[in-house]
CSV table of C-alpha atoms and ligand atoms in Angstrom, one decimal:
chain,number,residue,atom,x,y,z
A,141,MET,CA,0.0,0.0,-0.1
A,142,THR,CA,1.2,3.5,-0.8
A,143,SER,CA,2.4,5.6,2.1
A,144,ILE,CA,3.4,9.1,2.3
A,145,PRO,CA,6.3,10.4,4.5
A,146,LEU,CA,5.4,13.0,7.0
A,147,ARG,CA,7.7,15.9,7.8
A,148,HIS,CA,10.0,16.1,10.8
A,149,GLY,CA,10.5,12.2,10.6
A,150,ALA,CA,6.9,11.8,12.1
A,151,GLY,CA,6.4,8.4,10.3
A,152,HIS,CA,4.3,7.6,7.2
A,153,MET,CA,0.7,8.0,6.4
A,154,PRO,CA,-0.9,5.2,4.5
A,155,ALA,CA,-2.5,6.9,1.4
A,156,LEU,CA,-5.8,5.1,1.8
A,157,GLY,CA,-7.4,6.2,4.8
A,158,PHE,CA,-10.9,5.1,6.5
A,159,GLY,CA,-12.9,7.9,7.7
A,160,THR,CA,-15.2,7.5,10.6
A,161,LEU,CA,-17.9,10.1,10.1
A,162,ILE,CA,-20.6,7.5,10.8
A,163,PRO,CA,-23.7,8.8,12.7
A,164,ASP,CA,-24.7,5.2,13.8
A,165,PRO,CA,-22.6,3.9,16.9
A,166,ALA,CA,-23.3,0.2,15.8
A,167,VAL,CA,-22.3,0.8,12.1
A,168,THR,CA,-19.3,2.7,13.3
A,169,ILE,CA,-18.1,-0.5,15.0
A,170,THR,CA,-18.8,-2.9,12.2
A,171,ALA,CA,-17.5,-0.5,9.5
A,172,THR,CA,-14.3,0.2,11.4
A,173,ARG,CA,-13.7,-3.5,12.1
A,174,ASP,CA,-14.4,-4.2,8.2
A,175,ALA,CA,-12.1,-1.6,7.1
A,176,LEU,CA,-9.2,-3.1,9.3
A,177,GLU,CA,-10.1,-6.5,8.0
A,178,ALA,CA,-10.0,-5.1,4.4
A,179,GLY,CA,-6.5,-3.8,4.9
A,180,PHE,CA,-7.0,-0.1,6.1
A,181,ARG,CA,-4.3,1.0,8.4
A,182,HIS,CA,-5.2,4.7,8.5
A,183,PHE,CA,-8.2,5.8,10.6
A,184,ASP,CA,-9.6,9.5,10.7
A,185,CYS,CA,-11.6,10.4,13.7
A,186,ALA,CA,-12.9,13.6,15.3
A,187,GLU,CA,-14.4,14.6,18.7
A,188,ARG,CA,-17.0,16.2,16.7
A,189,TYR,CA,-18.2,12.7,15.3
A,190,ARG,CA,-19.1,11.8,18.8
A,191,ASN,CA,-18.0,8.0,18.1
A,192,GLU,CA,-14.4,7.9,19.3
A,193,ARG,CA,-15.3,5.4,21.9
A,194,GLU,CA,-16.8,3.0,19.3
A,195,VAL,CA,-14.0,3.5,16.9
A,196,GLY,CA,-11.7,2.9,19.7
A,197,ARG,CA,-13.3,-0.4,20.9
A,198,ALA,CA,-13.5,-1.6,17.2
A,199,LEU,CA,-9.8,-0.9,16.7
A,200,GLN,CA,-8.7,-2.5,20.0
A,201,ALA,CA,-10.8,-5.6,19.2
A,202,GLY,CA,-9.5,-5.6,15.4
A,203,LEU,CA,-5.8,-5.2,16.4
A,204,ALA,CA,-6.0,-8.1,18.8
A,205,ALA,CA,-8.0,-10.4,16.2
A,206,HIS,CA,-5.4,-9.7,13.6
A,207,GLY,CA,-2.4,-9.7,15.7
A,208,LEU,CA,-1.4,-6.2,15.0
A,209,ALA,CA,0.2,-3.7,17.1
A,210,ARG,CA,-0.7,-0.1,17.8
A,211,GLU,CA,2.4,1.0,15.6
A,212,ASP,CA,0.7,-0.8,12.7
A,213,ILE,CA,-2.0,1.7,12.4
A,214,PHE,CA,-2.2,5.4,11.8
A,215,VAL,CA,-4.8,7.2,13.9
A,216,THR,CA,-5.8,10.9,13.5
A,217,THR,CA,-8.3,12.9,15.5
A,218,LYS,CA,-9.4,16.5,15.5
A,219,LEU,CA,-9.8,19.4,17.8
A,220,TRP,CA,-13.4,20.9,17.5
A,221,ASN,CA,-14.2,24.5,17.0
A,222,SER,CA,-15.4,24.9,20.7
A,223,ASN,CA,-11.9,24.0,21.9
A,224,HIS,CA,-9.7,26.6,20.2
A,225,ARG,CA,-8.8,28.6,23.3
A,226,PRO,CA,-5.3,27.5,24.1
A,227,GLU,CA,-6.1,26.2,27.5
A,228,ARG,CA,-8.6,24.0,26.2
A,229,VAL,CA,-6.5,22.3,23.6
A,230,GLU,CA,-4.6,19.7,25.8
A,231,PRO,CA,-7.7,18.8,27.9
A,232,ALA,CA,-9.5,18.1,24.6
A,233,PHE,CA,-6.7,16.1,23.3
A,234,GLU,CA,-6.5,14.0,26.3
A,235,ALA,CA,-10.3,13.4,26.3
A,236,SER,CA,-10.1,12.1,22.7
A,237,LEU,CA,-7.2,9.9,23.5
A,238,GLU,CA,-9.1,8.6,26.6
A,239,ARG,CA,-12.1,7.8,24.5
A,240,LEU,CA,-10.1,6.2,21.8
A,241,GLY,CA,-8.3,4.1,24.4
A,242,LEU,CA,-4.9,5.2,23.0
A,243,LYS,CA,-1.6,6.4,24.5
A,244,TYR,CA,-0.6,8.5,21.5
A,245,LEU,CA,-2.0,10.0,18.2
A,246,ASP,CA,-0.2,9.9,15.0
A,247,LEU,CA,-1.7,13.0,14.0
A,248,TYR,CA,-4.0,15.7,15.6
A,249,LEU,CA,-5.6,18.3,13.3
A,250,ILE,CA,-7.5,21.5,14.0
A,251,HIS,CA,-10.9,20.5,12.5
A,252,THR,CA,-11.7,23.9,11.1
A,253,PRO,CA,-10.2,27.4,11.3
A,254,TYR,CA,-13.4,28.8,12.9
A,255,ALA,CA,-13.2,29.2,16.7
A,256,PHE,CA,-16.6,28.8,18.4
A,257,GLN,CA,-17.7,30.0,21.8
A,258,PRO,CA,-15.4,27.9,24.1
A,259,GLY,CA,-17.4,25.3,26.1
A,260,ASP,CA,-18.8,21.8,25.9
A,261,GLU,CA,-21.6,22.9,23.6
A,262,GLN,CA,-20.3,21.8,20.1
A,263,ASP,CA,-22.9,23.8,18.3
A,264,PRO,CA,-23.4,27.0,20.3
A,265,ARG,CA,-26.0,29.2,18.8
A,266,ASP,CA,-27.7,32.6,19.8
A,267,GLN,CA,-31.6,33.1,20.0
A,268,ASN,CA,-31.8,33.7,16.3
A,269,GLY,CA,-30.1,30.4,15.6
A,270,ASN,CA,-26.8,31.9,14.5
A,271,VAL,CA,-23.5,30.3,15.4
A,272,ILE,CA,-21.6,32.0,18.3
A,273,TYR,CA,-18.1,32.5,17.1
A,274,ASP,CA,-15.1,33.3,19.5
A,275,ASN,CA,-13.3,36.5,18.6
A,276,GLY,CA,-10.9,36.1,21.5
A,277,VAL,CA,-8.7,33.5,20.0
A,278,THR,CA,-6.8,33.4,16.8
A,279,LEU,CA,-5.7,30.5,14.7
A,280,LEU,CA,-2.2,31.0,15.4
A,281,ASP,CA,-2.9,31.0,19.2
A,282,THR,CA,-4.4,27.6,18.6
A,283,TRP,CA,-1.8,26.4,16.6
A,284,ARG,CA,0.8,27.3,19.4
A,285,ALA,CA,-1.1,25.1,21.7
A,286,MET,CA,-1.0,22.3,19.2
A,287,GLU,CA,2.9,22.7,18.9
A,288,ILE,CA,3.1,22.0,22.6
A,289,LEU,CA,1.4,18.6,22.3
A,290,VAL,CA,4.1,17.5,19.8
A,291,ASP,CA,6.6,18.8,22.3
A,292,HIS,CA,5.0,16.6,25.0
A,293,GLY,CA,5.3,13.6,22.8
A,294,LYS,CA,1.8,12.2,22.7
A,295,CYS,CA,1.3,13.4,19.3
A,296,ARG,CA,3.6,12.7,16.2
A,297,ALA,CA,2.3,15.3,13.9
A,298,ILE,CA,-0.3,18.2,13.7
A,299,GLY,CA,-2.1,19.8,10.8
A,300,LEU,CA,-5.2,21.7,9.8
A,301,SER,CA,-8.5,20.8,8.1
A,302,ASP,CA,-11.0,22.7,5.9
A,303,ILE,CA,-8.5,25.5,5.3
A,304,GLY,CA,-7.6,27.5,2.1
A,305,LEU,CA,-4.2,28.9,1.1
A,306,ASN,CA,-5.0,32.3,2.5
A,307,GLU,CA,-5.3,31.0,6.2
A,308,LEU,CA,-2.7,28.1,5.8
A,309,SER,CA,0.1,30.2,4.4
A,310,PRO,CA,0.5,32.6,7.4
A,311,ILE,CA,0.3,29.7,9.8
A,312,TYR,CA,2.9,27.8,7.8
A,313,GLU,CA,5.2,31.0,7.8
A,314,ALA,CA,4.7,31.7,11.8
A,315,ALA,CA,4.8,28.1,12.8
A,316,ARG,CA,7.7,26.7,14.9
A,317,ILE,CA,6.4,23.2,14.0
A,318,LYS,CA,5.1,23.3,10.5
A,319,PRO,CA,1.8,21.7,9.6
A,320,ALA,CA,2.4,18.1,8.5
A,321,VAL,CA,-1.0,17.6,6.9
A,322,VAL,CA,-4.0,19.5,5.3
A,323,GLN,CA,-7.3,17.8,5.2
A,324,VAL,CA,-9.7,19.3,2.6
A,325,GLU,CA,-12.5,18.3,0.3
A,326,SER,CA,-11.1,17.1,-3.1
A,327,HIS,CA,-12.3,15.1,-6.0
A,328,PRO,CA,-12.4,15.8,-9.7
A,329,TYR,CA,-15.0,18.4,-9.3
A,330,LEU,CA,-12.8,20.2,-6.7
A,331,PRO,CA,-9.0,19.4,-7.4
A,332,GLU,CA,-7.8,22.1,-5.3
A,333,THR,CA,-4.6,22.3,-7.6
A,334,GLU,CA,-3.2,25.5,-6.2
A,335,LEU,CA,-3.4,24.1,-2.4
A,336,LEU,CA,-2.0,20.8,-3.7
A,337,GLU,CA,1.1,22.5,-5.3
A,338,PHE,CA,1.6,24.5,-2.3
A,339,CYS,CA,1.6,21.6,-0.2
A,340,LYS,CA,4.0,19.6,-2.4
A,341,GLU,CA,6.4,22.7,-2.4
A,342,LYS,CA,6.3,22.9,1.3
A,343,GLY,CA,6.4,19.1,2.2
A,344,ILE,CA,2.8,19.0,3.5
A,345,VAL,CA,0.5,15.9,2.9
A,346,PHE,CA,-2.6,16.9,1.2
A,347,LEU,CA,-5.3,14.6,2.5
A,348,ALA,CA,-8.5,14.6,0.5
A,349,PHE,CA,-11.9,13.9,2.0
A,350,ALA,CA,-15.2,13.1,-0.1
A,351,PRO,CA,-13.0,11.6,-2.8
A,352,LEU,CA,-16.2,9.9,-4.0
A,353,GLY,CA,-18.0,13.2,-3.8
A,354,HIS,CA,-19.5,11.9,-0.6
A,355,GLY,CA,-21.5,9.5,-2.7
A,356,MET,CA,-23.8,12.3,-3.9
A,357,THR,CA,-25.6,12.0,-7.1
A,358,PRO,CA,-25.4,13.5,-9.5
A,359,GLY,CA,-21.5,13.7,-8.7
A,360,PRO,CA,-18.2,12.3,-9.6
A,361,LEU,CA,-19.3,8.7,-9.0
A,362,GLU,CA,-21.6,8.9,-12.0
A,363,ASP,CA,-19.7,11.4,-14.2
A,364,PRO,CA,-19.6,9.9,-17.7
A,365,VAL,CA,-15.7,10.4,-17.9
A,366,ILE,CA,-15.5,8.3,-14.7
A,367,THR,CA,-18.1,5.5,-15.7
A,368,ALA,CA,-16.5,5.1,-19.1
A,369,ILE,CA,-12.9,4.8,-17.8
A,370,ALA,CA,-14.4,2.3,-15.1
A,371,ALA,CA,-15.8,0.1,-18.0
A,372,ARG,CA,-12.6,0.3,-19.8
A,373,VAL,CA,-10.2,-0.6,-17.1
A,374,GLY,CA,-12.5,-3.2,-15.5
A,375,LYS,CA,-12.7,-1.3,-12.2
A,376,THR,CA,-15.7,0.4,-10.3
A,377,PRO,CA,-16.2,4.2,-10.5
A,378,ALA,CA,-15.3,4.4,-6.9
A,379,GLN,CA,-12.0,2.5,-7.5
A,380,VAL,CA,-11.1,5.0,-10.4
A,381,LEU,CA,-11.8,8.0,-8.3
A,382,LEU,CA,-9.7,6.7,-5.5
A,383,ALA,CA,-6.9,5.6,-7.8
A,384,TRP,CA,-6.9,9.1,-9.3
A,385,ALA,CA,-6.5,10.8,-5.9
A,386,VAL,CA,-3.6,8.5,-5.1
A,387,GLU,CA,-2.0,9.1,-8.4
A,388,ARG,CA,-1.9,12.8,-8.0
A,389,GLY,CA,0.0,12.4,-4.8
A,390,THR,CA,-2.6,12.9,-2.2
A,391,ALA,CA,-3.8,10.7,0.6
A,392,LEU,CA,-7.5,10.2,1.0
A,393,LEU,CA,-10.2,9.3,3.2
A,394,THR,CA,-13.3,7.2,2.2
A,395,THR,CA,-16.2,5.8,4.3
A,396,PRO,CA,-17.3,2.3,3.0
A,397,LYS,CA,-19.9,1.1,5.5
A,398,THR,CA,-20.0,-2.5,4.4
A,399,ALA,CA,-17.3,-5.2,4.2
A,400,ALA,CA,-17.8,-5.6,0.3
A,401,ARG,CA,-17.3,-1.9,0.0
A,402,ALA,CA,-14.2,-1.8,2.2
A,403,ARG,CA,-12.7,-4.4,0.1
A,404,GLU,CA,-13.8,-2.6,-3.1
A,405,ASN,CA,-12.4,0.8,-1.9
A,406,PHE,CA,-9.0,-0.9,-0.6
A,407,ASP,CA,-8.5,-2.8,-4.0
A,408,ILE,CA,-6.8,0.2,-5.9
A,409,SER,CA,-4.6,0.0,-8.9
A,410,ALA,CA,-2.8,2.6,-11.0
A,411,LEU,CA,-4.8,4.0,-14.0
A,412,PRO,CA,-3.5,4.1,-17.5
A,413,GLU,CA,-2.0,7.6,-18.0
A,414,ASP,CA,-4.5,8.6,-20.7
A,415,ALA,CA,-7.3,7.9,-18.2
A,416,PHE,CA,-5.6,10.0,-15.6
A,417,ASP,CA,-5.2,12.9,-18.0
A,418,GLU,CA,-8.9,12.5,-19.0
A,419,ILE,CA,-10.1,12.8,-15.5
A,420,ASN,CA,-7.9,15.9,-15.0
A,421,ARG,CA,-9.5,17.6,-18.0
A,422,ILE,CA,-13.0,17.4,-16.3
A,423,GLN,CA,-14.4,20.8,-16.3
A,424,ILE,CA,-17.1,20.7,-13.7
A,425,ARG,CA,-16.4,22.5,-10.5
A,426,GLN,CA,-18.4,21.9,-7.4
A,427,ARG,CA,-17.8,22.2,-3.7
A,428,LEU,CA,-20.1,19.7,-1.7
A,429,ASN,CA,-19.4,20.6,1.9
A,430,PRO,CA,-19.9,24.2,2.9
A,431,VAL,CA,-18.0,23.7,6.3
A,432,VAL,CA,-15.2,25.8,4.9
A,433,ASN,CA,-17.3,28.9,4.8
A,434,THR,CA,-18.8,28.7,8.3
A,435,GLY,CA,-17.1,25.9,10.5
A,436,VAL,CA,-20.5,24.2,10.6
A,437,PRO,CA,-20.0,20.7,9.5
A,438,GLY,CA,-21.8,19.9,6.2
A,439,PHE,CA,-22.1,16.0,6.3
A,440,ILE,CA,-23.1,15.5,9.9
A,441,PRO,CA,-26.9,14.8,10.0
A,442,LYS,CA,-28.6,17.6,12.1
A,443,ALA,CA,-30.1,15.2,14.6
A,444,SER,CA,-26.8,13.7,15.8
B,107,NAP,N1,-12.5,17.7,7.7
B,107,NAP,C1,-13.7,17.6,7.5
B,107,NAP,O1,-14.4,18.7,7.8
B,107,NAP,C2,-14.4,16.4,6.9
B,107,NAP,C3,-15.6,16.4,6.2
B,107,NAP,C4,-16.2,15.4,5.8
B,107,NAP,C5,-15.5,14.1,5.9
B,107,NAP,N2,-14.4,14.1,6.6
B,107,NAP,C6,-13.6,12.9,6.6
B,107,NAP,O2,-13.5,12.2,5.4
B,107,NAP,C7,-14.1,11.0,5.4
B,107,NAP,C8,-14.7,10.5,4.2
B,107,NAP,O3,-15.7,11.4,3.8
B,107,NAP,P1,-16.8,11.1,2.8
B,107,NAP,O4,-18.0,10.4,3.6
B,107,NAP,O5,-17.2,12.3,2.1
B,107,NAP,O6,-16.3,9.9,2.0
B,107,NAP,P2,-16.7,9.5,0.6
B,107,NAP,O7,-16.2,7.9,0.5
B,107,NAP,O8,-16.3,10.2,-0.6
B,107,NAP,O9,-18.3,9.3,0.6
B,107,NAP,C9,-18.9,8.4,1.3
B,107,NAP,C10,-20.2,7.9,0.7
B,107,NAP,O10,-19.8,7.3,-0.4
B,107,NAP,C11,-20.5,6.1,-0.6
B,107,NAP,N3,-19.6,5.0,-1.1
B,107,NAP,C12,-18.6,4.5,-0.3
B,107,NAP,N4,-18.1,3.6,-1.1
B,107,NAP,C13,-18.6,3.5,-2.2
B,107,NAP,C14,-18.4,2.7,-3.4
B,107,NAP,N5,-17.5,1.7,-3.4
B,107,NAP,N6,-19.4,2.8,-4.3
B,107,NAP,C15,-20.4,3.6,-4.1
B,107,NAP,N7,-20.6,4.5,-3.2
B,107,NAP,C16,-19.8,4.4,-2.1
B,107,NAP,C17,-21.2,5.8,0.7
B,107,NAP,O11,-22.4,5.3,0.5
B,107,NAP,P3,-23.0,4.3,1.7
B,107,NAP,O12,-23.3,5.2,2.9
B,107,NAP,O13,-24.3,3.8,0.9
B,107,NAP,O14,-22.0,3.3,2.0
B,107,NAP,C18,-21.3,7.2,1.3
B,107,NAP,O15,-22.5,7.9,0.9
B,107,NAP,C19,-15.2,10.9,6.6
B,107,NAP,O16,-15.5,9.8,7.2
B,107,NAP,C20,-14.3,11.8,7.6
B,107,NAP,O17,-13.4,11.0,8.2
B,107,NAP,C21,-13.7,15.3,7.1
């Protein structure tokens, strides 16, 4: 399996990652177990997904069942918007570690660049239903607290998510410990080429979420260019989209919920060059997740 080196000698990230944004706790457990079984060794979590305990339980059981060690997997989780105040960062990190049942994390990300009112309410709203932001903390303040986690040795690398070049660039310049990873939405309808180039130049791993366009239709999975290539090379549209992402040098996160889909999404092979170029020429541009505009998560069902 392709792995991508992280800066500062912080290990390698397996390019194929399993995302745990799954609202149902029972499905979280079976899907995580199936992903491990299919060969996934990279797991993406978040305190905001409210299922770190289930993911942790599935991972402990899966590691034991397959004779794997903690070092054999790569685990990420994310700091939520209501914990951006520097004094809240380490407690939030420790709480995630405890829920996951882990002693260290491979990667900790600032989930979005938006600070919400500090506290335990993940979605603070005023009486008009508007998000209450926190103007008393900057992204750099939060980053400085993230750097201290690396100093303390419980977190091998740190990074950012749902961020654009305008916000990433000043953090990169000011950082004592540079971001190792940037996690953003990316698929053929949102290639984020400029950000990808920046990341490659600076040695930052570009980690794509929604590589299948979050399964939305119409969307990349049903794009005629993708379905034609899939038929030509004898792969499924999902496999073509994931292979494209790996081939352009990104890591990716996908969320298969059944064992069959986990095997399908893990069974990726290189595309012929002409197919890769054809996908690069797709002109449609569409962002599916509005989280980058507000910090309010787009793919989490309201009821959760
Ligand atoms: N940083 C952020 O703000 C952020 C935001 C969103 C996501 N993420 C992370 O990225 C991960 C992946 O995101 P995502 O959910 O958008 O991933 P995705 O894999 O692009 O989309 C998942 C959807 O694709 C469908 N699917 C999965 N495998 C398929 C296949 N082989 N053929 C056809 N359809 C398939 C699933 O359908 P079924 O449900 O029917 O299986 C589901 O609806 C998340 O779990 C999370 O870890 C991060």
